[in-house]
Short mmCIF file of C-alpha atoms in Angstrom, two decimals:
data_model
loop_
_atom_site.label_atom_id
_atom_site.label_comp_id
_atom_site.label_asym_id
_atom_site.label_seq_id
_atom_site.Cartn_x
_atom_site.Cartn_y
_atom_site.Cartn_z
CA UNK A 10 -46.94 -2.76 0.17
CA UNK A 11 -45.36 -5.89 0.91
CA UNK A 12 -43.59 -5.95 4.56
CA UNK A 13 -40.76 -8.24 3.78
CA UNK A 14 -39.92 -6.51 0.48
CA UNK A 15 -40.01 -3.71 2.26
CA UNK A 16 -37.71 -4.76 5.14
CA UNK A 17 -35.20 -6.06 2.54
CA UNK A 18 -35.27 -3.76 0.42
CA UNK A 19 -33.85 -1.40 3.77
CA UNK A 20 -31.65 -3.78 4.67
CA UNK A 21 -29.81 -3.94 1.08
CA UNK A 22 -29.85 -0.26 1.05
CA UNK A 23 -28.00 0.03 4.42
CA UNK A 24 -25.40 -3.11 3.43
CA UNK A 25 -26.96 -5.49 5.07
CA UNK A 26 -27.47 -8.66 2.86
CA UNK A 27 -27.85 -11.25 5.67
CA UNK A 28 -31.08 -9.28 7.58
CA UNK A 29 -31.96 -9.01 3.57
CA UNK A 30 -32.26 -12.57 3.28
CA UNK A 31 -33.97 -13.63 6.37
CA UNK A 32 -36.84 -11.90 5.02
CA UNK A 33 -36.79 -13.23 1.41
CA UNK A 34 -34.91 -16.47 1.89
CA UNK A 35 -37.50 -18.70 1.12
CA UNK A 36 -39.78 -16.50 -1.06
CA UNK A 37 -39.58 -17.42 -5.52
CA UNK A 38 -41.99 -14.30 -6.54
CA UNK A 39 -40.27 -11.65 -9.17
CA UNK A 40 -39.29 -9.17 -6.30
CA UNK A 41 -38.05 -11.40 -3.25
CA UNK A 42 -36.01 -12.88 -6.43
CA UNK A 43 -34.14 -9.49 -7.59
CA UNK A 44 -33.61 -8.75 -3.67
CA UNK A 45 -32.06 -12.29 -3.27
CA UNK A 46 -29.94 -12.07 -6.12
CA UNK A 47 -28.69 -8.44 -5.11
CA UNK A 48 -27.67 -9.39 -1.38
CA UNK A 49 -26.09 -12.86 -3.20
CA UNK A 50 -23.65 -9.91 -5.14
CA UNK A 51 -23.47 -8.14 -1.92
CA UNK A 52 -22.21 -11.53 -0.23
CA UNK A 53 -20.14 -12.08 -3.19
CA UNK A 54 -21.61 -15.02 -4.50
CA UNK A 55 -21.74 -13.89 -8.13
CA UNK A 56 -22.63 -16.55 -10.14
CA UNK A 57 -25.86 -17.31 -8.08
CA UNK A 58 -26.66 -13.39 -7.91
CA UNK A 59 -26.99 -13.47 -11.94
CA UNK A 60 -28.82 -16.46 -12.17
CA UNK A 61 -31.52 -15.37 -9.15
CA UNK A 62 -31.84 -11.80 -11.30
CA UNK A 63 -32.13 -13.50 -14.64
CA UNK A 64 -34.96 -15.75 -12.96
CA UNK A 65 -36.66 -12.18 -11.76
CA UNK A 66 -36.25 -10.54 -14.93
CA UNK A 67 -38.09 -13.08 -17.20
CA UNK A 68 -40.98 -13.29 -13.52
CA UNK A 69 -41.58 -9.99 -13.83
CA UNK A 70 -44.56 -9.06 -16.22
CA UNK A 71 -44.18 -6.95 -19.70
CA UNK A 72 -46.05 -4.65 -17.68
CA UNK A 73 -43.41 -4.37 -14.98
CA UNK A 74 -40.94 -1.86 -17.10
CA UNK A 75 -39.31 -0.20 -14.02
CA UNK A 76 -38.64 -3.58 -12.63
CA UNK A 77 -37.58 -4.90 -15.53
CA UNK A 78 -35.23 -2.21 -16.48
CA UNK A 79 -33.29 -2.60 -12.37
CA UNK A 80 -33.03 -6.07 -12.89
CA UNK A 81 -30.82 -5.15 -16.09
CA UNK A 82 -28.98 -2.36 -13.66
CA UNK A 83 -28.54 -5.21 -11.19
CA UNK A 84 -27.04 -7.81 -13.55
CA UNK A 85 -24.60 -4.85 -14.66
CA UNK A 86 -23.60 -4.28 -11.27
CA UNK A 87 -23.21 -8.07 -10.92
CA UNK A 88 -21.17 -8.36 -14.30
CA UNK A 89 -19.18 -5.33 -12.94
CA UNK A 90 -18.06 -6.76 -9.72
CA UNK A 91 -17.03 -10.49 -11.24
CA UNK A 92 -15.14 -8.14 -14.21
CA UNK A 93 -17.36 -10.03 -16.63
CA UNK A 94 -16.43 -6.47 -19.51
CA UNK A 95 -18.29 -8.07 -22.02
CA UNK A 96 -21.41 -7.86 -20.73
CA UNK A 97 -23.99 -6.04 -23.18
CA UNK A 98 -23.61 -2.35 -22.34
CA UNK A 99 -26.26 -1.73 -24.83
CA UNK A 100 -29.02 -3.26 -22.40
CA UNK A 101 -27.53 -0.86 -19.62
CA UNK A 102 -27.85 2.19 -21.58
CA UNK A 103 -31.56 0.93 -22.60
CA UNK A 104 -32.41 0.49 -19.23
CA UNK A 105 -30.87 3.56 -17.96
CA UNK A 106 -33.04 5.29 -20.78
CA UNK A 107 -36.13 3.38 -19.24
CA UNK A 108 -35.44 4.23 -15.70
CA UNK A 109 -35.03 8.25 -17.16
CA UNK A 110 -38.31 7.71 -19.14
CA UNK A 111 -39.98 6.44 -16.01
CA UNK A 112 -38.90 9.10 -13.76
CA UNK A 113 -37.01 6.63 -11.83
CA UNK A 114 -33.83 9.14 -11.41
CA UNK A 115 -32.25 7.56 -8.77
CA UNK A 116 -31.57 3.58 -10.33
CA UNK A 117 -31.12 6.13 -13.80
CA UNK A 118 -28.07 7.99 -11.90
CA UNK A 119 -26.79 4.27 -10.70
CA UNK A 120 -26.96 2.77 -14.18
CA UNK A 121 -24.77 6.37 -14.93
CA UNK A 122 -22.55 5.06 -12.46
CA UNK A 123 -22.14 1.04 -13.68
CA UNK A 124 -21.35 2.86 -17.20
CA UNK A 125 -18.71 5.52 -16.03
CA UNK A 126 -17.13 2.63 -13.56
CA UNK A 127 -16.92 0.19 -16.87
CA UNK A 128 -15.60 3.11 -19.02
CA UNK A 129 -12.94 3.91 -16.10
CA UNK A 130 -11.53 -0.12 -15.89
CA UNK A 131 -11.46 0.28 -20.20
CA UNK A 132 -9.04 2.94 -20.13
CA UNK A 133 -11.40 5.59 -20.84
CA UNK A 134 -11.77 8.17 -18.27
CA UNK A 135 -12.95 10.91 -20.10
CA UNK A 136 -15.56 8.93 -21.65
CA UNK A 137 -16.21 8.30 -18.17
CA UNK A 138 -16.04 12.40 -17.40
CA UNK A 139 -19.15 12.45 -19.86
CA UNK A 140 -21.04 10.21 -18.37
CA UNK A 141 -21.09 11.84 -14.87
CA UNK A 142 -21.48 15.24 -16.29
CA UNK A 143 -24.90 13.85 -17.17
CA UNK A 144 -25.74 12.78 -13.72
CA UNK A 145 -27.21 15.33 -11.14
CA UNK A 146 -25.73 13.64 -7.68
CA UNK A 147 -27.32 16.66 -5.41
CA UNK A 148 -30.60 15.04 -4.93
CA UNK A 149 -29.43 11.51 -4.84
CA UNK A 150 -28.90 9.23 -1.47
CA UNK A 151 -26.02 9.82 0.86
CA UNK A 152 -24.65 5.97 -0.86
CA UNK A 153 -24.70 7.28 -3.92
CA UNK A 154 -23.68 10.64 -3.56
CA UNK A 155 -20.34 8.78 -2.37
CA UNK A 156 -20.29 6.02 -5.15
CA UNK A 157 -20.39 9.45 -7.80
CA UNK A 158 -17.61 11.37 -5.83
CA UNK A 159 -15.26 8.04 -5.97
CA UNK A 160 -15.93 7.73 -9.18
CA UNK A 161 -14.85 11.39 -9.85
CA UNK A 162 -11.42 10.55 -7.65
CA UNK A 163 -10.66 7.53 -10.08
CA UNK A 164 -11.31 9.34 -13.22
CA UNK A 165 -8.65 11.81 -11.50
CA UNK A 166 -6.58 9.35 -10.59
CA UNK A 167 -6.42 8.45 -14.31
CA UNK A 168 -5.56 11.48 -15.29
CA UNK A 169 -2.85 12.31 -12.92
CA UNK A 170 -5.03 15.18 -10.84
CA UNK A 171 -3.79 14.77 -7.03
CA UNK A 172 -5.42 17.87 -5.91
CA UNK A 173 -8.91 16.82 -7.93
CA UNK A 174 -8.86 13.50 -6.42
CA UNK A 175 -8.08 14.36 -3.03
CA UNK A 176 -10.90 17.12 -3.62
CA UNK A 177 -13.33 14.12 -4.81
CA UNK A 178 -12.33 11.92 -1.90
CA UNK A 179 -12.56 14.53 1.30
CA UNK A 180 -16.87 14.62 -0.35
CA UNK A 181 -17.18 10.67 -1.18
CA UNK A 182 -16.26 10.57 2.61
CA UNK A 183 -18.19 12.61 3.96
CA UNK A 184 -21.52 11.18 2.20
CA UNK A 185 -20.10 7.27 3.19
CA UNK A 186 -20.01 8.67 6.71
CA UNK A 187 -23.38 10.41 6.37
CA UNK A 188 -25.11 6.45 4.53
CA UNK A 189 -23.43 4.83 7.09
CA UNK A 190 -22.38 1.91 5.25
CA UNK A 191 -18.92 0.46 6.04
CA UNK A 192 -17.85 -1.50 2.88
CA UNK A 193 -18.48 1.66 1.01
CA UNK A 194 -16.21 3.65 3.92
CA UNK A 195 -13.56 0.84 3.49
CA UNK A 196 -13.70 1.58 -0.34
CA UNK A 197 -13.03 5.39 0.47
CA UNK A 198 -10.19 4.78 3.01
CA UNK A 199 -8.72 2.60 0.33
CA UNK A 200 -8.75 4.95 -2.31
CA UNK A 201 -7.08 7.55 0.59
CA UNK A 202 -4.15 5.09 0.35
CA UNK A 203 -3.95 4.86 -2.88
CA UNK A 204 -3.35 8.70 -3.14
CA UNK A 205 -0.84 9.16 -1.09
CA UNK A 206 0.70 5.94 -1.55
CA UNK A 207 4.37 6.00 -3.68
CA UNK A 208 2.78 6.63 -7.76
CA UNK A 209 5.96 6.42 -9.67
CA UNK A 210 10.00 6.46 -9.36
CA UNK A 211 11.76 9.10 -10.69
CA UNK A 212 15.13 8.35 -11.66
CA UNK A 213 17.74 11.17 -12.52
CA UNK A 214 21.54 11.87 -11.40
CA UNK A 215 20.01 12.65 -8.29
CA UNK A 216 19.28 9.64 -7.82
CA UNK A 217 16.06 7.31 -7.42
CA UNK A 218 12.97 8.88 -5.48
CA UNK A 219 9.86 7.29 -5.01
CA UNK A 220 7.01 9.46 -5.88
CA UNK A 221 3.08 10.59 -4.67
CA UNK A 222 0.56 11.16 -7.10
CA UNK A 223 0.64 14.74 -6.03
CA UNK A 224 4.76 14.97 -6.85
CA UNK A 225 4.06 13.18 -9.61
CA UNK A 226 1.69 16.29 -11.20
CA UNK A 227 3.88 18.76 -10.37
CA UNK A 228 6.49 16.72 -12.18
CA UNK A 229 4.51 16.92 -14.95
CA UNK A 230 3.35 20.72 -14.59
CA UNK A 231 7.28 20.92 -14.64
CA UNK A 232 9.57 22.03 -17.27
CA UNK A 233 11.21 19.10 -17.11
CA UNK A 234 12.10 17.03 -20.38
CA UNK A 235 9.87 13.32 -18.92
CA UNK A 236 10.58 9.98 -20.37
CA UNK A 237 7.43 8.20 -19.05
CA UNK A 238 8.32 4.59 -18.68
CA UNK A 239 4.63 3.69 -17.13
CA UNK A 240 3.05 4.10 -20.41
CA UNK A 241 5.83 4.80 -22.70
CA UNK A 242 6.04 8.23 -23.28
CA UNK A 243 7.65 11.54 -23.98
CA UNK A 244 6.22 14.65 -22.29
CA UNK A 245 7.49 17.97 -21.75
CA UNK A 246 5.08 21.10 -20.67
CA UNK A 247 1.72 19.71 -21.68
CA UNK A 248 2.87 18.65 -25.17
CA UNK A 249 3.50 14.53 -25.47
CA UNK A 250 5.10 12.46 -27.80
CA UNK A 251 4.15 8.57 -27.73
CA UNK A 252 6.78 5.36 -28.29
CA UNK A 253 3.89 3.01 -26.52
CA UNK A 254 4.21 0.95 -29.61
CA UNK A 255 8.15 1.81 -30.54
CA UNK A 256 9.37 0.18 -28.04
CA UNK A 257 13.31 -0.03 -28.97
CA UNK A 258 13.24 3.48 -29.58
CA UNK A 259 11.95 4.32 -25.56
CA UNK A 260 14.47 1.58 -24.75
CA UNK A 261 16.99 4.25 -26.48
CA UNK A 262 15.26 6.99 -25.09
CA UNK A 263 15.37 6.33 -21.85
CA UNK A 264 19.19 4.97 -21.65
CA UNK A 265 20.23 8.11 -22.98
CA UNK A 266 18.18 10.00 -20.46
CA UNK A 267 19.22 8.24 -17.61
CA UNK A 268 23.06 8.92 -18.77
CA UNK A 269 21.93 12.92 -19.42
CA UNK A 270 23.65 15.27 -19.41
CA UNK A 271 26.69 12.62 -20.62
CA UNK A 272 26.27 9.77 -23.08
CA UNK A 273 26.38 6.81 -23.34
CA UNK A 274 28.39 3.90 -25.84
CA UNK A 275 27.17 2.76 -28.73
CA UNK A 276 28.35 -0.69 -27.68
CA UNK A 277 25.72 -0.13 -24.20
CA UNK A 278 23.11 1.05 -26.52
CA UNK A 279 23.21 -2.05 -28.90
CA UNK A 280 23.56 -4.22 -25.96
CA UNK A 281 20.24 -2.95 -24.23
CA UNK A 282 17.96 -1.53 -27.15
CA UNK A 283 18.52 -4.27 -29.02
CA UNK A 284 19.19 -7.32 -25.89
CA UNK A 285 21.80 -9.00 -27.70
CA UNK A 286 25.83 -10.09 -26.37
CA UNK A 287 27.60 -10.40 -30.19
CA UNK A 288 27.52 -7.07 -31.94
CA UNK A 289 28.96 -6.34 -35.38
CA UNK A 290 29.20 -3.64 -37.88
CA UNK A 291 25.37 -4.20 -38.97
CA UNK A 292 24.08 -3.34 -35.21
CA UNK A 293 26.46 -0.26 -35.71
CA UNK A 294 24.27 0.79 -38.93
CA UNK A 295 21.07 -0.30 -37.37
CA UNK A 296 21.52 1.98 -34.42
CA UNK A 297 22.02 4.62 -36.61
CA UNK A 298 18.75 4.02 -38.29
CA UNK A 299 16.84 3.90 -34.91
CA UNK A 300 18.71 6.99 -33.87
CA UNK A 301 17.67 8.45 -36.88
CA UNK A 302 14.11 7.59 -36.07
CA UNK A 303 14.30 8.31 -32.42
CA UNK A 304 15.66 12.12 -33.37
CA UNK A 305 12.37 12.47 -35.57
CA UNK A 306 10.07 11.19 -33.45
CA UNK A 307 11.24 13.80 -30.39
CA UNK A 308 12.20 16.49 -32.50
CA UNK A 309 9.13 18.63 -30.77
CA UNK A 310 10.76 17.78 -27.37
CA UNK A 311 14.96 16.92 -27.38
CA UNK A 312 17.44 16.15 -30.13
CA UNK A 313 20.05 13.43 -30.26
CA UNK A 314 23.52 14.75 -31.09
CA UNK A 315 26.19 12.15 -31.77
CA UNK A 316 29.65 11.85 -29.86
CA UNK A 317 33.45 10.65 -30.17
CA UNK A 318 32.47 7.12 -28.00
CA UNK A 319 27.97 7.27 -28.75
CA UNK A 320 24.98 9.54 -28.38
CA UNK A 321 23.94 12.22 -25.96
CA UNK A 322 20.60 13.38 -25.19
CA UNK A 323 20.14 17.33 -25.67
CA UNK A 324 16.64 18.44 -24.17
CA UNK A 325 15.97 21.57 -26.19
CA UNK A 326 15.22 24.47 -23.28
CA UNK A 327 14.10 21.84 -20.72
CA UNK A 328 16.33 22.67 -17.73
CA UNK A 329 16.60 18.89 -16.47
CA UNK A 330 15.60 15.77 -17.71
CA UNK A 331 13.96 13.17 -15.64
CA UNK A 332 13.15 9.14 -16.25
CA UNK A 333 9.23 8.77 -14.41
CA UNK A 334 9.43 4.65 -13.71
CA UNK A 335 7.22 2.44 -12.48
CA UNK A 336 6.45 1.88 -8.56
CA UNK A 337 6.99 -1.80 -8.76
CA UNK A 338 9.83 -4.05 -9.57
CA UNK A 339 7.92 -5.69 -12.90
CA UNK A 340 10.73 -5.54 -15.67
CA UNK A 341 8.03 -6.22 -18.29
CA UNK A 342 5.42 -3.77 -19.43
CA UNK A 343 2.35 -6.23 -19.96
CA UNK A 344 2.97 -7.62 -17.03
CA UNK A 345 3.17 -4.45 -15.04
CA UNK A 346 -0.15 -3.75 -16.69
CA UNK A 347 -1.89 -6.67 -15.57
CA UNK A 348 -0.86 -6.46 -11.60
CA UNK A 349 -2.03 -3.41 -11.35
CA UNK A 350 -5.28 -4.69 -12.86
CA UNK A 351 -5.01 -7.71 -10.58
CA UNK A 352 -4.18 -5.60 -7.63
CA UNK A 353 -7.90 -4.62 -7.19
CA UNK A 354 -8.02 -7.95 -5.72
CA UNK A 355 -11.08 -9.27 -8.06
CA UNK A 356 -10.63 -12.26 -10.22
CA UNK A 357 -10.34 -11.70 -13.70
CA UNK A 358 -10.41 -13.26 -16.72
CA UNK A 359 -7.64 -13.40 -19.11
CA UNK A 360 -10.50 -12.08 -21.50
CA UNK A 361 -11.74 -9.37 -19.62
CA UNK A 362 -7.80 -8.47 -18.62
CA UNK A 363 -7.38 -8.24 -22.91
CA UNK A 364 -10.44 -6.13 -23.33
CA UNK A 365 -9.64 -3.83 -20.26
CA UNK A 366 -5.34 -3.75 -21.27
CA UNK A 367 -6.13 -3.02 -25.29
CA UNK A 368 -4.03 -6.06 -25.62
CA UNK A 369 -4.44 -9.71 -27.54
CA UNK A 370 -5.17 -11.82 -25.25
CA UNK A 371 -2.11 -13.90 -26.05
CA UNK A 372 -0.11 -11.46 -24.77
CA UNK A 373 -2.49 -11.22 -21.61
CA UNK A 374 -1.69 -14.97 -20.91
CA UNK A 375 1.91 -14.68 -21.76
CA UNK A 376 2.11 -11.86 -18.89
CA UNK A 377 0.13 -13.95 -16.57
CA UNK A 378 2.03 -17.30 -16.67
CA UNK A 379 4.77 -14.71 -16.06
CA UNK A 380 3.35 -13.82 -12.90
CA UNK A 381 2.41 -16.82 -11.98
CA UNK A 382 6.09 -18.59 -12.38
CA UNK A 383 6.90 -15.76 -10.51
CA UNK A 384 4.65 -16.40 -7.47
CA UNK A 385 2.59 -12.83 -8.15
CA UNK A 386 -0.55 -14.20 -9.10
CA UNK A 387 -2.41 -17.57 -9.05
CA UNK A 388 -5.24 -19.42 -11.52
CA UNK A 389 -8.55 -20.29 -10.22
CA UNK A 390 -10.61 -22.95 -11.60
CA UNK A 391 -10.37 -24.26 -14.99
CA UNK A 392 -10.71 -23.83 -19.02
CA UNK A 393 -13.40 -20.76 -19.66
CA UNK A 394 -14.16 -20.30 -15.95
CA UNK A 395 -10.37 -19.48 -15.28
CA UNK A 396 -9.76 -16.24 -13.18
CA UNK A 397 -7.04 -15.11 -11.95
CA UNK A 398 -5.62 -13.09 -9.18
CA UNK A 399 -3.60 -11.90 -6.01
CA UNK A 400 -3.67 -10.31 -2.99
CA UNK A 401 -3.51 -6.74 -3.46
CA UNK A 402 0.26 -5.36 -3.67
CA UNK A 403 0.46 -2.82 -0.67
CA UNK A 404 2.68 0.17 -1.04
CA UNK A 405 2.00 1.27 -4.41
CA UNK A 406 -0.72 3.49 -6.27
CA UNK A 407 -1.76 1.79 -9.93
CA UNK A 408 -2.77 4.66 -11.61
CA UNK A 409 0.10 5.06 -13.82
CA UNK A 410 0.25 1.19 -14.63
CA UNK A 411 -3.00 0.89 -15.93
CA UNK A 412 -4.24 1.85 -19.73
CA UNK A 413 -5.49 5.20 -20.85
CA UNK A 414 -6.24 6.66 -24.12
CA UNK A 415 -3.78 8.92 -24.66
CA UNK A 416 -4.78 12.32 -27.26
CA UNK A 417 -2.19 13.93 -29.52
CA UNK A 418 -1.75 16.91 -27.43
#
């Protein structure tokens, strides 16, 4: 066995890229390359961490499968880090299989990992779910034991699961205190913050109230009529009704729930839904229409009865009805969308922001020279190697902001 592989190889495990280095520094063999280009991506230099692991993978011998296959599992975690989402996730999944084949369980349940994380930042949690229902985290290292339970708490996060996240969280510490490592016990003490940190608004004649995660599930457990404005959305005891691409009829929606249990004018109504100052008797007959359409698409949920002066929301059982808004003071959806993305404090690419949103990225770049004008997030570089992004907002959990596939239940 090689010493200095050895000795870096330690060092990387504990966090320690620099001690990794002076061992390998100077070394251009397949191995010292790999452990170079990992404690580069532990330094944060990514672009010179994928080039020293592409160099490693095409040094290392057809012979040298295992090797072969965590150089892939590196580059992932490289691509990962820089938010580079269109990296081949094929070539993980083959190397994962490799790793399984080889009985190399422990870089197997990492590759797990890489997948569920990229399946997490797509919108996709339960996809995510899957994944780390496949992995068996008891015999793993203390690291990684606390990489899987974080991973649980985001996937919960997702999902709106206070107690299941704060569950997740209390074991990801306690295996980052028992590895040792302190960037991965910052990442748990940030994702403690997050939890308890305000998760929506809920606006009602009560009043404005910002919001946990945890009030926000028992919100939701409620019985509570719930016009969602984080992702657009009508929910009301498990069952959901989605306007996410209707948007004048949430705009109506919500303006009549906010007003509940009195109306509100159809002159208001015209004016918002519809963001115009001259009104005539064809807005009149257009509302009508989109009331029309508004009182089919909630039928499961409320009902839209007309009055002398406009329209009054009538929740059908629901003892109260409640507007769930967003923690931050974006008045635009897509731009909402990518802060929170941005808030992680990585620099992304309008391209990766697209694939990760479900959005064109047109839109993407609309939102961002939004945010920009607005002083909320800044360009770096130029062209293709553009990224952008901003400090990360304190005071407010991004859970709700960001995308989820959302079932017909």
């Amino acid at each position: 066995m090689d010493i200095l592989i050895l000795n870096a190889s330690r060092a990387l495990a504990a966090g320690d890229p620099i001690s990794a280095l002076n061992h390998v520094a100077l070394r251009d063999d397949a191995p010292a390359l790999a452990l170079r280009g990992i404690a580069m991506a532990q330094l944060g230099d990514f672009a010179r961490a994928k080039a020293l692991l592409r160099r490693a993978t095409k040094a290392f011998g057809a012979q040298d499968v295992i090797a072969r296959a965590r150089c892939v599992v590196a580059e992932a975690e490289v691509a990962l880090a820089s938010r580079d989402l269109a990296w081949p996730d094929k070539s993980l999944a083959a190397a994962r299989a490799t790793l399984l084949a080889q009985g190399d369980t422990i870089n197997a349940a990492h590759a797990a990992q890489l997948q569920a994380r990229r399946q997490l930042l797509v919108g996709r949690p339960d996809d995510a779910g899957q994944i780390l229902d496949g992995v068996d985290a008891t015999g793993l290292p203390a690291a990684s034991r606390a990489i899987h339970e974080l991973i649980r708490a985001g996937i919960a996060l997702r999902r709106v699961q206070a107690s299941a996240a704060s569950a997740a969280l209390a074991r990801a510490a306690g295996a980052a205190r028992q590895a040792g490592i302190p960037a991965l016990l910052a990442e748990v003490d940030q994702t403690f913050r997050a939890l308890h940190a305000p998760a929506g608004r809920r606006v009602s004649q009560d009043g404005v109230h910002d919001m946990p995660l945890g009030e926000v599930e028992a919100l939701m457990a409620s019985a509570a009529l719930i016009i969602d404005a984080c992702r657009n959305v009508l929910r009301r005891e498990g069952r959901m009704v989605s306007l996410a691409s209707r948007p004048v009829l949430f705009a109506l929606a919500r303006m009549l729930a906010e007003a509940w249990p009195h109306d509100v004018s159809r002159e208001l109504l015209i004016a918002q839904a519809f963001r115009t100052g001259f009104q005539d008797e064809s807005h009149r007959v257009r509302l009508r229409v989109e009331i029309g359409r508004l009182r089919a698409a909630m039928r499961p949920l409320a009902g839209v009865h007309a009055t002398k002066h406009g329209f009054v929301l009538r929740p059908e059982g629901a003892p109260k009805v409640v507007v769930l808004a967003r923690p931050v003071d974006v008045a635009d959806r897509d731009q909402a969308a990518v802060l929170a993305c941005l808030a992680d404090g990585q620099a992304w690419s309008s391209s990766a922001l697209a694939l990760a949103l479900g959005a064109s990225q047109r839109t993407v770049q609309r939102a961002l020279d939004a945010l920009a004008a607005a002083g909320q997030a800044q360009p770096l570089g130029h062209g293709r190697a553009r990224r952008w992004m901003t400090p990360p907002v304190p005071g407010f959990t991004t859970s709700l902001l960001l995308p989820v596939l959302l079932s017909d239940q």
